[in-house]
PDB file of C-alpha atoms in Angstrom:
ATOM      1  CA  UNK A 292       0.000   0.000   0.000  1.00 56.00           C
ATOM      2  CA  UNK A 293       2.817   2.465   0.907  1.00 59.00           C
ATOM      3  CA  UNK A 294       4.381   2.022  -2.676  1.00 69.00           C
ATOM      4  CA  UNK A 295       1.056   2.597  -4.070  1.00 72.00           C
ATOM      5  CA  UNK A 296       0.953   5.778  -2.159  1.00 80.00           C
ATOM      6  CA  UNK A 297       4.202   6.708  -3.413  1.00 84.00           C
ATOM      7  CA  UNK A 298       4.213   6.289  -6.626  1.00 82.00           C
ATOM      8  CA  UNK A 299       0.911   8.180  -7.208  1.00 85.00           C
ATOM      9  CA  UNK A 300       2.276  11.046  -4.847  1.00 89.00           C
ATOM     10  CA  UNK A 301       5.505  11.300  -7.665  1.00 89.00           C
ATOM     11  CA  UNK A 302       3.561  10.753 -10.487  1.00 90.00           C
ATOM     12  CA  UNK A 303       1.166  13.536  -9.282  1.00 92.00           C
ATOM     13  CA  UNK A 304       4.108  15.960  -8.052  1.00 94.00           C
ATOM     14  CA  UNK A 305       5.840  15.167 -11.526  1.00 95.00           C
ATOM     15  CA  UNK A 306       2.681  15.804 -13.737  1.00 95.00           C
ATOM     16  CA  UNK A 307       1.789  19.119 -11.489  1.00 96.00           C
ATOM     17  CA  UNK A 308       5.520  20.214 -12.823  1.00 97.00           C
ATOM     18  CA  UNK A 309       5.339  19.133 -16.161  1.00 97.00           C
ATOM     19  CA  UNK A 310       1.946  21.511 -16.441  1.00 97.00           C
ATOM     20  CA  UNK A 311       3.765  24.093 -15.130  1.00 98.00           C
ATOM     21  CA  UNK A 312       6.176  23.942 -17.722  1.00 98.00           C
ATOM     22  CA  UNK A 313       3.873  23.448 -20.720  1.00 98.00           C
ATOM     23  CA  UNK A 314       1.851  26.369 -19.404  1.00 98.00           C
ATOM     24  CA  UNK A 315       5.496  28.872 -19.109  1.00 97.00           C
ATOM     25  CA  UNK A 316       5.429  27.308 -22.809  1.00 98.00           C
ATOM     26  CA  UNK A 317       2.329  28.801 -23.573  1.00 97.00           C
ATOM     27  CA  UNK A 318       1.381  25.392 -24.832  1.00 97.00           C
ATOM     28  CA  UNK A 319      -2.426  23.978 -24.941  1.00 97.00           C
ATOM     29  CA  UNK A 320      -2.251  20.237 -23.776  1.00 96.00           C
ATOM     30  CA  UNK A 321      -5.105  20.377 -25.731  1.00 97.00           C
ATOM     31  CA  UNK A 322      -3.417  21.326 -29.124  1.00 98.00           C
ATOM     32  CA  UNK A 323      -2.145  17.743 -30.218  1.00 97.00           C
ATOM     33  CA  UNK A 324      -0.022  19.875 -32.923  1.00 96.00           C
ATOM     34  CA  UNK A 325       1.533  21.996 -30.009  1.00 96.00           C
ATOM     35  CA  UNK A 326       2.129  18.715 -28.401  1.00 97.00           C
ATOM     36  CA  UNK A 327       3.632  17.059 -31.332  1.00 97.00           C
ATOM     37  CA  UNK A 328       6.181  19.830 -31.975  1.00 96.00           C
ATOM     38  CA  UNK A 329       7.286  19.825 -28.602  1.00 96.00           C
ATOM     39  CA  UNK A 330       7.687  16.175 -29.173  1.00 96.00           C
ATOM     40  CA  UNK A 331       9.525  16.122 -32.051  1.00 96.00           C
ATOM     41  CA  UNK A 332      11.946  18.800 -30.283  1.00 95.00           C
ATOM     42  CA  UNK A 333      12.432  16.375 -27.605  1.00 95.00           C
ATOM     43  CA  UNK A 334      13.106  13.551 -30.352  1.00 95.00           C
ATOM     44  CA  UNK A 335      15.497  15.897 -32.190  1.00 96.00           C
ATOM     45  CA  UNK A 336      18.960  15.568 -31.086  1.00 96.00           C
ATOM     46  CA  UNK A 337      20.019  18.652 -33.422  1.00 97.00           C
ATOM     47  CA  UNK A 338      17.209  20.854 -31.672  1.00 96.00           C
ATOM     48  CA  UNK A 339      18.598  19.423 -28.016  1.00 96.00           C
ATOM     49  CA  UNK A 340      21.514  20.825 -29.009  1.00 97.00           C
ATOM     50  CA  UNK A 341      20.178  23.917 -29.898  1.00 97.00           C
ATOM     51  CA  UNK A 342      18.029  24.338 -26.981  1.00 98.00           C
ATOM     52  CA  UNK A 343      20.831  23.787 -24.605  1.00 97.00           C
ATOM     53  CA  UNK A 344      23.045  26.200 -25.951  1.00 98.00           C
ATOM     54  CA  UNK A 345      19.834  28.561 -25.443  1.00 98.00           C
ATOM     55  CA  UNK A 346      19.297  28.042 -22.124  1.00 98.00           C
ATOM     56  CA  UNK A 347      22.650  27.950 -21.067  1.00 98.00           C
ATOM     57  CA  UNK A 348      22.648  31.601 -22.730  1.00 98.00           C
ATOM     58  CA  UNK A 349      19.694  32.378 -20.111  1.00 98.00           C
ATOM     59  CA  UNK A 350      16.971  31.819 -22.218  1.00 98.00           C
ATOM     60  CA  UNK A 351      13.777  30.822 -19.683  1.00 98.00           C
ATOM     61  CA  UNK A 352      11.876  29.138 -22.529  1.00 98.00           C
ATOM     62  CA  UNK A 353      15.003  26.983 -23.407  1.00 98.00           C
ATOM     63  CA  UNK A 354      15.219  26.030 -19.908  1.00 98.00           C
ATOM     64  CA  UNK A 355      10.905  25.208 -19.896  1.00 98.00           C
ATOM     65  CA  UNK A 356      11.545  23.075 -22.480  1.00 98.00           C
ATOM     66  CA  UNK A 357      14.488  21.233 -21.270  1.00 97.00           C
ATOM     67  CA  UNK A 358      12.935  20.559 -17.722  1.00 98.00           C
ATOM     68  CA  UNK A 359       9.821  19.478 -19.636  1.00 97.00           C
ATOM     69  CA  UNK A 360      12.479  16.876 -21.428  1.00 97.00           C
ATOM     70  CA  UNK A 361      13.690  16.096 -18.258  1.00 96.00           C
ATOM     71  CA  UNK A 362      10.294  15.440 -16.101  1.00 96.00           C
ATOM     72  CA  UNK A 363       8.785  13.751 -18.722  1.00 94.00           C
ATOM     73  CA  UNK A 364      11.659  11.160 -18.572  1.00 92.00           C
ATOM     74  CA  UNK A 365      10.931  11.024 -15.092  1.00 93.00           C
ATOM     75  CA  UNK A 366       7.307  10.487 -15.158  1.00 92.00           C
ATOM     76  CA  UNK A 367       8.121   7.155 -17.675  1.00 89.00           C
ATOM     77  CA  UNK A 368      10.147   5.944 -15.416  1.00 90.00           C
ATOM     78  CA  UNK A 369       7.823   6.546 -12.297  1.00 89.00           C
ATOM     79  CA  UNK A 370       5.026   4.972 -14.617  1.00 87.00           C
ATOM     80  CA  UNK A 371       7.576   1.767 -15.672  1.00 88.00           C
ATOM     81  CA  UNK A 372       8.994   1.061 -12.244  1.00 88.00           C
ATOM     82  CA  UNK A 373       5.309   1.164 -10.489  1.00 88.00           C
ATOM     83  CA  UNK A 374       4.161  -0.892 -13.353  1.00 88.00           C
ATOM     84  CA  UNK A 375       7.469  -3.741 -12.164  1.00 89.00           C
ATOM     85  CA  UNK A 376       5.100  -3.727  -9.369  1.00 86.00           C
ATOM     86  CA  UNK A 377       1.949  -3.869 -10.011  1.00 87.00           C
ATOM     87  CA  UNK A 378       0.833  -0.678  -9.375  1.00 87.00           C
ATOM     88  CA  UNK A 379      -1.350   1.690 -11.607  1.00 84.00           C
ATOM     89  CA  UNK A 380       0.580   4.883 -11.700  1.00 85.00           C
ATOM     90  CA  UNK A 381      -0.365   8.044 -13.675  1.00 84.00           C
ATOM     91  CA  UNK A 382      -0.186  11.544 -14.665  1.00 89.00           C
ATOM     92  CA  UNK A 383      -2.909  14.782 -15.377  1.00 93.00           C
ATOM     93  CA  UNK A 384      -3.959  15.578 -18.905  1.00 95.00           C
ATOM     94  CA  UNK A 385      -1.176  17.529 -19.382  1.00 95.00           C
ATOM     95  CA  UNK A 386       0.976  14.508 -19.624  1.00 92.00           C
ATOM     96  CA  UNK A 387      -1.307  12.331 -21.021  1.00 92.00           C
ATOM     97  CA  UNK A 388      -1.223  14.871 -23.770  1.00 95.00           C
ATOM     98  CA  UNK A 389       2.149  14.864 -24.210  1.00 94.00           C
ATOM     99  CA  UNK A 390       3.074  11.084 -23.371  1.00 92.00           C
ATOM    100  CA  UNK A 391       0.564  10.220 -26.368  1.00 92.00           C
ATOM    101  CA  UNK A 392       2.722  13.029 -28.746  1.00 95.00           C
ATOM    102  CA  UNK A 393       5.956  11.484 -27.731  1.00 93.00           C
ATOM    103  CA  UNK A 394       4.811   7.805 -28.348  1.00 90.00           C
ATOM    104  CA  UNK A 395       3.372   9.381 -32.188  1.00 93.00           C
ATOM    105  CA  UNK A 396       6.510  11.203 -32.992  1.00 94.00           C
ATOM    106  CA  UNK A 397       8.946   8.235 -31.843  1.00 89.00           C
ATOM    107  CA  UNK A 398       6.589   5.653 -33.874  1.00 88.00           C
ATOM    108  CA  UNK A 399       6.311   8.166 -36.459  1.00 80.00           C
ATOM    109  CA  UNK A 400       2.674   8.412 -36.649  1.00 63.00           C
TER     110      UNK A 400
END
């Protein structure tokens, strides 16, 4: 029961931050096009680059996006190891949203 708890506590603290950063985005969860080019982004190792080197130049954006990258990674792994267990672990719309843009860009869909 206490893993249970946990895991939905993380996967609710990690989906509360990845709407945070989709909203500094001025993204609409809603927008599946929005979602998909933030996707793709992720996907893109040339446009990694390039948002690094923005953020590291104090861009804000840059740095939404790259902490977006970053939870999002998080919240699969949250979602993967409480699966291991048996445990039903998952996020808001907001990452629903964008969990179902990065499984379309990656399969190409």
């Amino acid at each position: 029961m206490i893993d249970a708890l946990r895991y939905g506590q993380d996967a609710d603290a990690v989906s509360l931050e990845i709407t945070r950063r989709l909203i500094a985005l001025g993204a609409d969860w809603g927008n599946p096009a929005q979602m998909r080019a933030l996707a793709e982004e992720m996907l893109d190792e040339t446009a990694l680059h390039r948002i690094r080197e923005q953020a590291a130049g104090g861009d804000h954006l840059a740095q939404a996006k790259l902490d977006l990258f970053g939870l999002s990674g998080i919240m699969l792994m949250t979602m993967e190891h409480s699966a291991d267990q048996g445990i039903l672990a998952h996020g808001n719309d907001a990452w629903k949203a964008f969990a179902r843009a990065l499984w379309q860009a990656k399969d190409g869909a």
